[in-house]
Coordinates of C-alpha atoms in Angstrom, one line a residue:
Chain A
X1 CA -107.2 1.4 147.9
X2 CA -104.2 2.8 145.0
X3 CA -105.6 4.3 142.1
X4 CA -104.4 0.7 140.3
X5 CA -106.6 -0.9 142.4
X6 CA -109.4 1.3 141.6
X7 CA -109.3 0.7 138.2
X8 CA -109.0 -3.1 138.1
X9 CA -112.1 -3.1 140.3
X10 CA -113.8 -0.9 137.2
X11 CA -112.7 -3.2 134.9
X12 CA -113.9 -6.1 137.0
X13 CA -117.2 -4.5 137.1
X14 CA -117.5 -4.6 133.4
X15 CA -116.9 -8.4 133.8
X16 CA -119.7 -8.8 136.0
X17 CA -122.2 -7.0 133.9
X18 CA -121.3 -8.9 131.4
X19 CA -121.2 -12.7 132.8
X20 CA -123.6 -12.4 135.7
X21 CA -126.7 -12.0 134.0
X22 CA -125.9 -14.8 131.4
X23 CA -125.1 -17.2 134.4
X24 CA -128.6 -15.7 135.6
X25 CA -130.3 -16.1 132.8
X26 CA -129.0 -20.3 132.6
X27 CA -130.3 -20.3 136.0
X28 CA -133.9 -18.6 135.5
X29 CA -134.6 -20.2 132.0
X30 CA -136.3 -22.9 133.0
X31 CA -138.5 -21.2 135.4
X32 CA -138.7 -18.4 133.1
X33 CA -140.4 -20.8 130.1
X34 CA -142.7 -22.4 132.8
X35 CA -144.5 -18.7 133.7
X36 CA -144.6 -17.7 130.3
X37 CA -146.3 -21.6 129.4
X38 CA -148.5 -20.8 132.2
X39 CA -150.1 -18.4 129.8
X40 CA -149.5 -19.9 126.6
X41 CA -153.3 -20.8 125.3
X42 CA -152.1 -23.6 123.3
X43 CA -152.5 -27.5 125.1
X44 CA -149.1 -27.9 123.8
X45 CA -146.0 -26.3 124.8
X46 CA -144.6 -25.2 121.2
X47 CA -143.0 -22.3 120.2
X48 CA -144.5 -20.0 118.6
X49 CA -146.9 -19.7 121.3
X50 CA -150.5 -19.4 120.0
X51 CA -152.0 -16.6 122.3
X52 CA -152.3 -15.7 125.9
X53 CA -155.2 -15.9 128.4
X54 CA -155.7 -17.3 132.2
X55 CA -157.4 -20.2 130.3
X56 CA -154.9 -23.0 132.4
X57 CA -155.3 -21.2 135.9
X58 CA -159.4 -21.0 135.4
X59 CA -159.1 -24.7 134.4
X60 CA -156.1 -25.3 137.6
X61 CA -158.5 -23.7 140.1
X62 CA -161.6 -26.2 139.3
X63 CA -159.3 -29.4 139.2
X64 CA -160.0 -31.2 142.4
X65 CA -157.5 -33.7 142.1
X66 CA -154.5 -31.2 142.0
X67 CA -155.5 -29.4 145.0
X68 CA -156.0 -32.4 146.8
X69 CA -152.5 -32.8 146.3
X70 CA -151.4 -29.2 147.4
X71 CA -153.1 -29.6 150.1
X72 CA -151.3 -32.7 150.8
X73 CA -148.1 -31.5 150.6
X74 CA -148.9 -28.2 152.2
X75 CA -149.7 -30.5 155.5
X76 CA -146.6 -32.6 154.9
X77 CA -144.9 -29.7 154.3
X78 CA -145.8 -28.1 157.8
X79 CA -145.6 -31.3 159.7
X80 CA -142.0 -32.2 158.6
X81 CA -141.2 -28.5 159.1
X82 CA -142.4 -28.8 162.9
X83 CA -141.0 -32.2 163.2
X84 CA -137.3 -31.2 161.9
X85 CA -137.1 -27.7 163.3
X86 CA -137.8 -29.7 166.9
X87 CA -135.3 -32.3 166.1
X88 CA -133.1 -30.0 164.4
X89 CA -132.8 -27.7 167.4
X90 CA -132.3 -30.5 170.4
X91 CA -129.9 -32.0 168.4
X92 CA -128.4 -28.6 167.8
X93 CA -127.8 -27.9 171.0
X94 CA -126.6 -30.7 172.1
X95 CA -123.0 -30.7 169.7
X96 CA -123.1 -27.3 170.1
X97 CA -123.0 -27.1 174.4
X98 CA -122.0 -30.5 175.2
X99 CA -119.3 -33.0 174.9
X100 CA -120.8 -37.0 175.1
X101 CA -119.2 -40.6 174.4
X102 CA -120.4 -41.4 171.0
X103 CA -120.6 -37.7 169.5
X104 CA -118.9 -37.7 166.3
X105 CA -120.4 -41.0 165.3
X106 CA -124.5 -39.5 166.0
X107 CA -123.3 -36.6 164.2
X108 CA -122.3 -38.3 161.6
X109 CA -125.2 -40.0 161.4
X110 CA -127.8 -36.8 161.3
X111 CA -125.8 -35.3 158.7
X112 CA -125.5 -38.5 156.3
X113 CA -129.1 -38.6 154.9
X114 CA -127.8 -35.2 153.5
X115 CA -124.9 -36.7 151.6
X116 CA -126.6 -40.1 150.6
X117 CA -128.4 -40.6 147.1
X118 CA -132.0 -40.0 147.9
X119 CA -132.3 -43.3 145.7
X120 CA -130.5 -45.5 148.3
X121 CA -132.6 -43.9 151.2
X122 CA -136.5 -44.0 149.5
X123 CA -135.8 -48.0 148.4
X124 CA -134.1 -48.4 152.4
X125 CA -137.0 -46.7 153.8
X126 CA -139.1 -49.0 151.2
X127 CA -138.0 -52.2 152.3
X128 CA -138.0 -51.1 156.1
X129 CA -142.0 -50.0 155.8
X130 CA -142.2 -53.5 153.9
X131 CA -140.6 -55.6 156.3
X132 CA -142.4 -54.7 159.3
X133 CA -145.7 -54.6 157.3
X134 CA -146.3 -50.6 157.9
X135 CA -149.4 -49.4 155.6
X136 CA -147.6 -47.3 153.1
X137 CA -149.6 -43.1 153.2
X138 CA -148.8 -39.8 154.1
X139 CA -147.6 -40.8 157.5
X140 CA -144.6 -42.8 156.3
X141 CA -143.7 -40.4 153.8
X142 CA -143.4 -37.5 156.6
X143 CA -141.0 -39.9 158.8
X144 CA -139.0 -40.3 155.0
X145 CA -139.0 -36.2 154.6
X146 CA -138.4 -35.5 158.4
X147 CA -135.0 -37.7 157.6
X148 CA -133.7 -35.4 154.6
X149 CA -134.3 -32.1 156.5
X150 CA -132.9 -32.9 159.8
X151 CA -129.8 -32.2 158.7
X152 CA -130.3 -29.1 157.5
X153 CA -132.2 -28.3 160.5
X154 CA -129.6 -28.9 162.5
X155 CA -126.7 -26.9 160.8
X156 CA -128.4 -23.7 160.3
X157 CA -129.6 -23.9 164.1
X158 CA -125.9 -25.3 165.0
X159 CA -124.1 -22.6 163.0
X160 CA -126.8 -19.7 164.6
X161 CA -125.7 -21.4 168.1
X162 CA -121.7 -21.2 167.6
X163 CA -122.5 -17.3 166.8
X164 CA -124.0 -16.4 170.5
X165 CA -122.5 -14.9 173.6
X166 CA -123.3 -18.2 176.1
X167 CA -122.5 -15.9 179.1
X168 CA -125.8 -14.3 178.5
X169 CA -127.0 -17.5 179.2
X170 CA -124.9 -17.8 182.3
X171 CA -125.1 -14.4 183.4
X172 CA -129.5 -15.4 184.0
X173 CA -128.7 -18.9 185.8
X174 CA -126.0 -16.9 188.0
X175 CA -129.4 -14.6 188.8
X176 CA -131.4 -17.5 189.9
X177 CA -133.4 -18.2 187.0
X178 CA -133.9 -22.2 186.1
X179 CA -133.1 -24.1 183.0
X180 CA -136.9 -23.1 181.6
X181 CA -136.7 -20.1 182.2
X182 CA -133.1 -20.0 181.0
X183 CA -134.4 -21.8 177.6
X184 CA -137.2 -19.5 176.7
X185 CA -135.9 -16.3 177.9
X186 CA -132.7 -15.8 176.1
X187 CA -131.8 -19.0 174.3
X188 CA -135.3 -19.2 171.9
X189 CA -134.9 -15.7 171.2
X190 CA -131.5 -15.5 170.8
X191 CA -132.0 -18.3 168.2
X192 CA -135.1 -17.4 166.5
X193 CA -133.7 -16.2 162.8
X194 CA -132.1 -19.2 163.2
X195 CA -134.8 -21.9 163.7
X196 CA -137.0 -19.4 161.3
X197 CA -134.6 -20.2 158.7
X198 CA -134.2 -24.0 159.4
X199 CA -137.6 -24.0 159.4
X200 CA -138.0 -22.9 155.8
X201 CA -135.3 -25.0 155.0
X202 CA -137.0 -28.0 156.5
X203 CA -140.6 -26.8 154.3
X204 CA -138.9 -26.4 150.6
X205 CA -137.5 -29.2 151.3
X206 CA -140.5 -31.5 151.8
X207 CA -142.5 -29.9 149.4
X208 CA -139.9 -30.5 146.1
X209 CA -139.0 -34.0 147.0
X210 CA -139.8 -36.4 144.8
X211 CA -137.4 -39.3 144.6
X212 CA -137.8 -41.0 147.8
X213 CA -141.2 -39.7 147.9
X214 CA -141.9 -41.8 144.6
X215 CA -141.0 -45.2 147.0
X216 CA -143.0 -44.6 150.1
X217 CA -146.1 -43.0 149.8
X218 CA -147.4 -46.2 148.1
X219 CA -150.3 -45.9 145.9
X220 CA -153.5 -44.1 147.5
X221 CA -151.8 -41.0 148.5
X222 CA -150.5 -38.2 146.4
X223 CA -148.6 -35.2 146.6
X224 CA -147.8 -32.2 143.9
X225 CA -144.7 -33.5 142.7
X226 CA -146.0 -36.9 142.7
X227 CA -148.9 -35.5 140.9
X228 CA -147.5 -33.8 138.6
X229 CA -144.7 -36.4 137.8
X230 CA -148.1 -38.8 136.8
X231 CA -149.2 -36.1 135.1
X232 CA -146.8 -35.1 132.5
X233 CA -146.4 -38.6 132.0
X234 CA -149.4 -38.1 129.5
X235 CA -147.9 -34.9 128.0
X236 CA -147.3 -32.2 130.4
X237 CA -150.8 -30.1 130.4
X238 CA -150.2 -26.1 131.1
X239 CA -152.4 -26.2 134.1
X240 CA -149.5 -27.7 135.9
X241 CA -147.0 -24.5 134.5
X242 CA -149.8 -22.6 136.5
X243 CA -149.4 -24.4 139.5
X244 CA -145.7 -23.8 139.5
X245 CA -145.8 -20.5 138.6
X246 CA -148.3 -19.8 141.4
X247 CA -145.8 -21.8 143.7
X248 CA -143.1 -19.4 142.3
X249 CA -144.9 -16.5 142.7
X250 CA -145.4 -18.0 146.5
X251 CA -141.5 -18.5 147.8
X252 CA -140.4 -14.8 145.6
X253 CA -143.2 -13.1 148.0
X254 CA -141.7 -14.9 151.2
X255 CA -138.0 -14.3 150.4
X256 CA -139.0 -11.0 149.4
X257 CA -140.6 -10.9 152.9
X258 CA -137.3 -12.6 154.3
X259 CA -135.1 -10.0 152.8
X260 CA -136.8 -6.9 153.4
X261 CA -137.1 -7.6 157.3
X262 CA -132.7 -8.4 157.1
X263 CA -132.9 -5.2 155.5
X264 CA -134.9 -3.3 157.9
X265 CA -132.3 -4.7 160.9
Chain B
X1 CA -114.3 -21.7 169.2
X2 CA -112.5 -20.8 172.3
X3 CA -115.5 -19.1 173.8
X4 CA -117.6 -22.9 172.6
X5 CA -114.9 -25.0 174.8
X6 CA -114.7 -23.1 177.9
X7 CA -118.9 -22.9 177.4
X8 CA -119.1 -26.6 176.8
X9 CA -117.1 -26.9 180.4
X10 CA -118.8 -24.7 182.5
X11 CA -121.9 -26.3 181.6
X12 CA -121.1 -29.7 182.0
X13 CA -120.2 -29.0 185.5
X14 CA -123.7 -28.8 187.1
X15 CA -125.1 -32.1 187.4
X16 CA -128.7 -31.2 186.3
X17 CA -127.1 -31.0 183.1
X18 CA -127.0 -35.0 182.3
X19 CA -130.5 -35.3 182.7
X20 CA -130.8 -32.7 179.8
X21 CA -128.3 -34.1 177.8
X22 CA -130.3 -37.2 178.1
X23 CA -133.8 -35.6 177.5
X24 CA -132.3 -34.0 174.2
X25 CA -130.1 -36.8 172.8
X26 CA -132.7 -39.8 173.0
X27 CA -135.3 -38.0 170.5
X28 CA -133.0 -36.8 167.5
X29 CA -131.2 -40.2 168.1
X30 CA -133.7 -42.3 168.4
X31 CA -135.0 -40.9 165.3
X32 CA -132.1 -41.2 163.1
X33 CA -131.5 -44.9 164.1
X34 CA -135.1 -45.7 163.3
X35 CA -135.8 -44.0 160.3
X36 CA -132.2 -44.1 158.4
X37 CA -129.8 -46.4 160.1
X38 CA -132.2 -49.4 160.6
X39 CA -133.9 -48.9 157.0
X40 CA -130.5 -49.2 155.7
X41 CA -129.6 -52.5 157.5
X42 CA -133.0 -54.1 156.6
X43 CA -132.2 -53.2 153.0
X44 CA -128.3 -54.3 153.3
X45 CA -129.6 -57.6 154.7
X46 CA -132.3 -58.0 151.7
X47 CA -129.0 -57.7 149.1
X48 CA -127.9 -61.4 151.0
X49 CA -131.0 -62.7 149.7
X50 CA -132.7 -63.7 146.6
X51 CA -136.5 -64.0 145.3
X52 CA -138.0 -67.3 144.4
X53 CA -140.4 -67.8 141.6
X54 CA -143.5 -65.8 143.2
X55 CA -141.0 -63.2 144.2
X56 CA -141.0 -63.5 147.9
X57 CA -137.8 -62.4 149.0
X58 CA -135.6 -65.3 151.0
X59 CA -132.7 -63.9 152.6
X60 CA -130.1 -67.0 152.3
X61 CA -126.8 -64.7 153.0
X62 CA -125.5 -65.8 149.8
X63 CA -123.4 -63.1 147.8
X64 CA -124.9 -64.2 144.3
X65 CA -126.4 -60.7 144.1
X66 CA -123.1 -59.0 143.9
X67 CA -121.7 -61.5 141.8
X68 CA -124.0 -61.1 139.0
X69 CA -123.5 -57.5 139.7
X70 CA -120.0 -57.5 138.9
X71 CA -120.3 -60.6 136.5
X72 CA -122.4 -58.6 134.4
X73 CA -120.9 -56.4 132.3
X74 CA -123.7 -54.0 131.9
X75 CA -124.1 -52.7 135.4
X76 CA -120.2 -51.6 136.5
X77 CA -120.2 -49.6 133.1
X78 CA -123.5 -47.8 134.6
X79 CA -121.9 -47.4 137.4
X80 CA -119.0 -45.9 135.5
X81 CA -121.1 -43.7 133.4
X82 CA -123.3 -42.2 136.3
X83 CA -119.8 -41.3 138.3
X84 CA -118.1 -39.8 135.3
X85 CA -121.6 -37.9 134.8
X86 CA -121.5 -36.6 138.4
X87 CA -118.1 -35.6 137.8
X88 CA -118.5 -33.5 134.5
X89 CA -121.2 -32.3 136.3
X90 CA -119.5 -30.7 139.2
X91 CA -116.2 -29.7 137.3
X92 CA -118.5 -27.6 135.1
X93 CA -120.8 -26.3 137.8
X94 CA -117.5 -24.9 139.0
X95 CA -115.9 -23.3 136.5
X96 CA -119.2 -21.2 135.7
X97 CA -119.5 -21.1 139.2
X98 CA -116.2 -19.5 140.9
X99 CA -116.0 -16.8 138.5
X100 CA -120.1 -16.3 139.8
X101 CA -119.2 -16.4 143.4
X102 CA -116.1 -14.0 142.8
X103 CA -118.1 -11.1 140.9
X104 CA -120.7 -11.6 143.6
X105 CA -118.2 -11.4 146.8
X106 CA -116.0 -8.9 145.6
X107 CA -117.0 -6.6 142.1
X108 CA -121.0 -6.1 142.6
X109 CA -121.9 -3.6 145.4
X110 CA -122.4 -4.2 148.9
X111 CA -126.1 -3.6 148.7
X112 CA -126.8 -5.5 146.4
X113 CA -125.2 -8.8 147.4
X114 CA -128.1 -10.3 149.4
X115 CA -130.8 -9.6 146.5
X116 CA -128.1 -11.3 144.2
X117 CA -127.7 -14.0 146.2
X118 CA -131.1 -14.6 147.3
X119 CA -132.5 -14.5 143.3
X120 CA -130.1 -17.1 142.4
X121 CA -131.2 -19.7 144.9
X122 CA -134.9 -18.4 143.8
X123 CA -135.3 -21.3 141.0
X124 CA -134.5 -23.6 143.6
X125 CA -137.6 -23.2 145.3
X126 CA -139.7 -23.7 142.1
X127 CA -140.3 -27.5 141.8
X128 CA -137.3 -29.5 140.5
X129 CA -139.7 -31.9 138.2
X130 CA -141.4 -29.2 136.4
X131 CA -137.9 -27.0 136.2
X132 CA -136.8 -30.0 134.3
X133 CA -140.1 -30.3 132.0
X134 CA -138.7 -27.1 131.1
X135 CA -136.1 -28.2 129.3
X136 CA -138.1 -30.3 127.1
X137 CA -139.6 -27.1 126.1
X138 CA -136.3 -25.4 125.6
X139 CA -134.4 -28.1 124.1
X140 CA -137.1 -29.6 121.6
X141 CA -137.9 -29.4 118.4
X142 CA -140.4 -27.2 118.4
X143 CA -138.3 -25.6 121.4
X144 CA -137.3 -22.1 122.0
X145 CA -134.1 -22.5 120.8
X146 CA -135.0 -24.7 117.8
X147 CA -137.6 -22.1 117.0
X148 CA -134.9 -19.0 117.7
X149 CA -132.6 -20.5 115.3
X150 CA -134.7 -21.5 112.2
X151 CA -136.1 -18.3 112.6
X152 CA -132.6 -16.7 112.1
X153 CA -132.2 -19.6 109.5
X154 CA -129.0 -20.1 111.3
X155 CA -130.0 -23.4 111.1
X156 CA -132.9 -25.0 108.1
X157 CA -133.4 -28.3 109.7
X158 CA -134.3 -27.9 113.8
X159 CA -131.7 -29.9 115.7
X160 CA -131.8 -32.9 118.1
X161 CA -130.7 -31.5 121.0
X162 CA -133.3 -34.1 123.7
X163 CA -132.6 -37.2 124.7
X164 CA -128.5 -37.3 125.3
X165 CA -126.5 -36.6 127.8
X166 CA -125.7 -33.3 127.1
X167 CA -129.2 -32.4 127.6
X168 CA -128.9 -34.1 131.3
X169 CA -125.8 -32.5 132.3
X170 CA -127.1 -28.9 130.7
X171 CA -130.3 -29.6 133.0
X172 CA -128.1 -31.2 136.3
X173 CA -126.3 -27.7 136.2
X174 CA -129.1 -25.9 135.6
X175 CA -130.1 -27.1 138.9
X176 CA -126.7 -27.6 140.9
X177 CA -124.7 -23.8 140.3
X178 CA -126.9 -22.2 143.1
X179 CA -125.5 -24.7 145.6
X180 CA -121.7 -24.2 144.2
X181 CA -121.7 -20.9 144.7
X182 CA -123.3 -20.4 147.5
X183 CA -120.5 -21.8 149.8
X184 CA -117.7 -20.8 147.6
X185 CA -119.6 -16.8 148.2
X186 CA -119.4 -17.6 151.9
X187 CA -115.5 -18.7 152.1
X188 CA -114.8 -15.8 149.9
X189 CA -116.8 -13.8 151.9
X190 CA -114.5 -14.4 154.4
X191 CA -111.4 -13.4 153.3
X192 CA -109.9 -10.6 155.2
X193 CA -109.2 -7.5 152.5
X194 CA -106.0 -6.1 154.9
X195 CA -104.6 -9.6 153.7
X196 CA -104.8 -8.9 149.8
X197 CA -103.9 -4.6 151.0
X198 CA -101.0 -6.5 152.6
X199 CA -99.6 -8.7 149.8
X200 CA -100.3 -5.6 147.4
X201 CA -98.6 -3.2 149.0
X202 CA -95.7 -5.8 149.3
X203 CA -95.7 -6.0 145.4
X204 CA -97.7 -8.4 144.7
X205 CA -99.6 -8.6 141.2
X206 CA -103.6 -9.2 140.6
X207 CA -102.5 -13.2 139.6
X208 CA -100.3 -13.9 142.3
X209 CA -102.8 -12.4 144.7
X210 CA -105.3 -14.5 142.9
X211 CA -102.9 -17.3 143.1
X212 CA -101.4 -17.3 146.5
X213 CA -104.1 -16.0 149.0
X214 CA -108.1 -15.6 147.6
X215 CA -107.9 -19.1 145.8
X216 CA -106.6 -21.0 148.8
X217 CA -108.5 -19.2 151.2
X218 CA -111.3 -20.4 149.3
X219 CA -110.6 -23.9 148.9
X220 CA -112.9 -24.9 151.8
X221 CA -116.2 -23.3 149.9
X222 CA -115.0 -25.0 146.4
X223 CA -114.9 -28.4 148.6
X224 CA -118.5 -28.5 150.5
X225 CA -119.7 -26.9 146.7
X226 CA -118.1 -29.8 144.7
X227 CA -119.7 -32.3 147.8
X228 CA -123.3 -30.7 147.9
X229 CA -123.2 -31.5 143.6
X230 CA -121.2 -34.6 143.5
X231 CA -123.6 -36.6 145.6
X232 CA -127.1 -35.8 144.3
X233 CA -125.4 -35.8 140.4
X234 CA -124.7 -39.7 141.1
X235 CA -127.9 -40.1 142.1
X236 CA -130.1 -38.2 140.2
X237 CA -133.2 -40.2 139.0
X238 CA -135.3 -37.7 137.5
X239 CA -133.2 -35.7 134.7
X240 CA -132.1 -38.6 132.9
X241 CA -135.8 -40.1 133.0
X242 CA -136.6 -37.1 131.3
X243 CA -134.6 -35.6 129.5
X244 CA -131.9 -38.2 128.9
X245 CA -134.3 -40.5 126.3
X246 CA -133.0 -44.4 126.3
X247 CA -129.8 -44.1 126.5
X248 CA -129.5 -41.4 129.4
X249 CA -130.2 -43.9 131.6
X250 CA -128.4 -43.6 134.6
X251 CA -127.8 -45.6 137.8
X252 CA -130.6 -44.7 140.5
X253 CA -132.7 -45.5 137.4
X254 CA -131.6 -48.9 137.2
X255 CA -131.7 -49.6 140.9
X256 CA -135.6 -47.9 140.5
X257 CA -135.9 -50.6 137.6
X258 CA -135.3 -53.9 139.6
X259 CA -137.7 -52.3 142.1
X260 CA -140.4 -52.0 139.9
X261 CA -139.9 -55.4 138.7
X262 CA -139.9 -56.8 142.4
X263 CA -136.2 -58.2 142.4
X264 CA -135.4 -56.3 145.0
X265 CA -132.7 -58.3 146.4
X266 CA -130.6 -57.2 143.7
X267 CA -131.8 -53.7 143.9
X268 CA -130.7 -53.6 147.4
X269 CA -127.4 -55.2 146.4
X270 CA -126.6 -52.5 143.5
X271 CA -127.8 -49.8 146.2
X272 CA -125.4 -50.7 148.8
X273 CA -122.8 -51.1 146.3
X274 CA -123.3 -47.4 145.9
X275 CA -123.7 -46.4 149.1
X276 CA -120.8 -48.2 150.0
X277 CA -118.7 -46.3 147.0
X278 CA -120.4 -42.8 148.2
X279 CA -119.2 -43.5 151.7
X280 CA -116.2 -44.3 150.7
X281 CA -115.5 -41.4 148.9
X282 CA -116.8 -39.9 151.7
X283 CA -114.4 -41.2 154.0
X284 CA -111.1 -40.0 151.7
X285 CA -112.2 -36.7 151.5
X286 CA -113.4 -36.0 155.4
X287 CA -109.5 -37.1 155.8
X288 CA -108.2 -34.0 154.2
X289 CA -110.9 -31.5 154.9
X290 CA -112.6 -31.0 158.4
X291 CA -116.5 -31.6 158.0
X292 CA -116.6 -28.5 160.6
X293 CA -114.6 -26.8 158.3
X294 CA -116.9 -27.3 155.5
X295 CA -120.9 -27.4 157.3
X296 CA -120.2 -26.2 160.5
X297 CA -119.1 -22.5 159.1
X298 CA -120.0 -22.1 155.5
X299 CA -123.5 -21.8 156.8
X300 CA -122.5 -19.3 159.3
X301 CA -123.6 -15.7 159.3

């Protein structure tokens, strides 16, 4: 690079030092506020803060309903993760390796939930369950979450699959490996990072989902977002902030682990 | 791409592949049919019906719900308002997000890139609902901004920043900005630096480099970003409900209202209209941009 380009780059770096912190501050502002308010001793989330303390965390740990909601969300997240990743893998394998009639149509149908406003998916499933007289609950919510997560898992796994060398599979077959062995010993291990990423995607989609859940869960069950929603209708309590802060710490740790793993490679 | 093509034909030649094809095709195919396609069809049928005095739905095949929609000025106006707001959010996300992606992909030192990108996505892992409520604490009368401004004596009375469209748009940008940055970043990062060297050696200035090479090559990323921002923004429900006040009601809230008052046929018709608009828009969109370019490659390592 010439000297001119280098000075240009230095100038840009100054712009970066100025602009990027502003963007990050903006994107992080709500999350930071939530964490700050979770330590506020006052019941009201106002400025100035009254004082700092762990009272809301103590309250949160004693709150039975909140924990039931958290457990439901976790179970839903895990179940969605497994189902959506398996289905996503099957579909990714199909679109990368096969040509078959109706492939384009099926691909756009599987991808469609990603590009359909959530409210439409929610009310259509509500109508569907109602017409079939299926009682609403965690099961019906799981079915809905998988629909939402499937495009992402299929996409992430498919793009990983496009990147790898099929000759490895061919070689294994030529050496006499059965389809099952090839899948188990070659394809899956090579796809593993993609599968993990897809699973993570599915989990986060499910755990954060509100609008579709709102329509399909019915009255008897509750997830964390639903619980928060009904809680804040009577004014947000800092307990919710405490829960959100814990979730943020959880995902930060998860992300940190993923990053250090990647860095080690 | 070429490698994949040959792989397809090579594997297809094997007879047992057909069995695998069916085994792999059935679960996801059936799933999407049962829990996405059929529900929309059922809702579609409801939209051609009406309710009687005890809220029972009768599917009569009449177009009365659709007529009602287009002849009541408030509904088309609401639809237009939602579309305009989604366009506003998308444009602002682009204007803020492009420089961000550019700086991340080209200016920031390499070892910081992954970290900064991951950080940008971190807030998306906090619950959307809570992040939306946090804006109440930021923009409220006793909120962060008003507190700071009155403390610094810039304003005497707290400003009313909440319960208007600006509050909704601000919160939405905050949510969707990372989703705009990510695909633009990916497409910028893929650009071959040798191209720029070559153009630069031939005498192209910085502006020309950007206009003739960098920007055109990043268009797929911009297109993907616009898509993943615009579509959810049209159907946004929570943000207007929490931050928009009474005047901030958007189309998705109106759909929900119809379902709450048990007028499912009209709610279904509203949902179908939005669906047709979104699908219609997408099919025009995809006439110009290939779906593989937008998605298949934008997530590729």
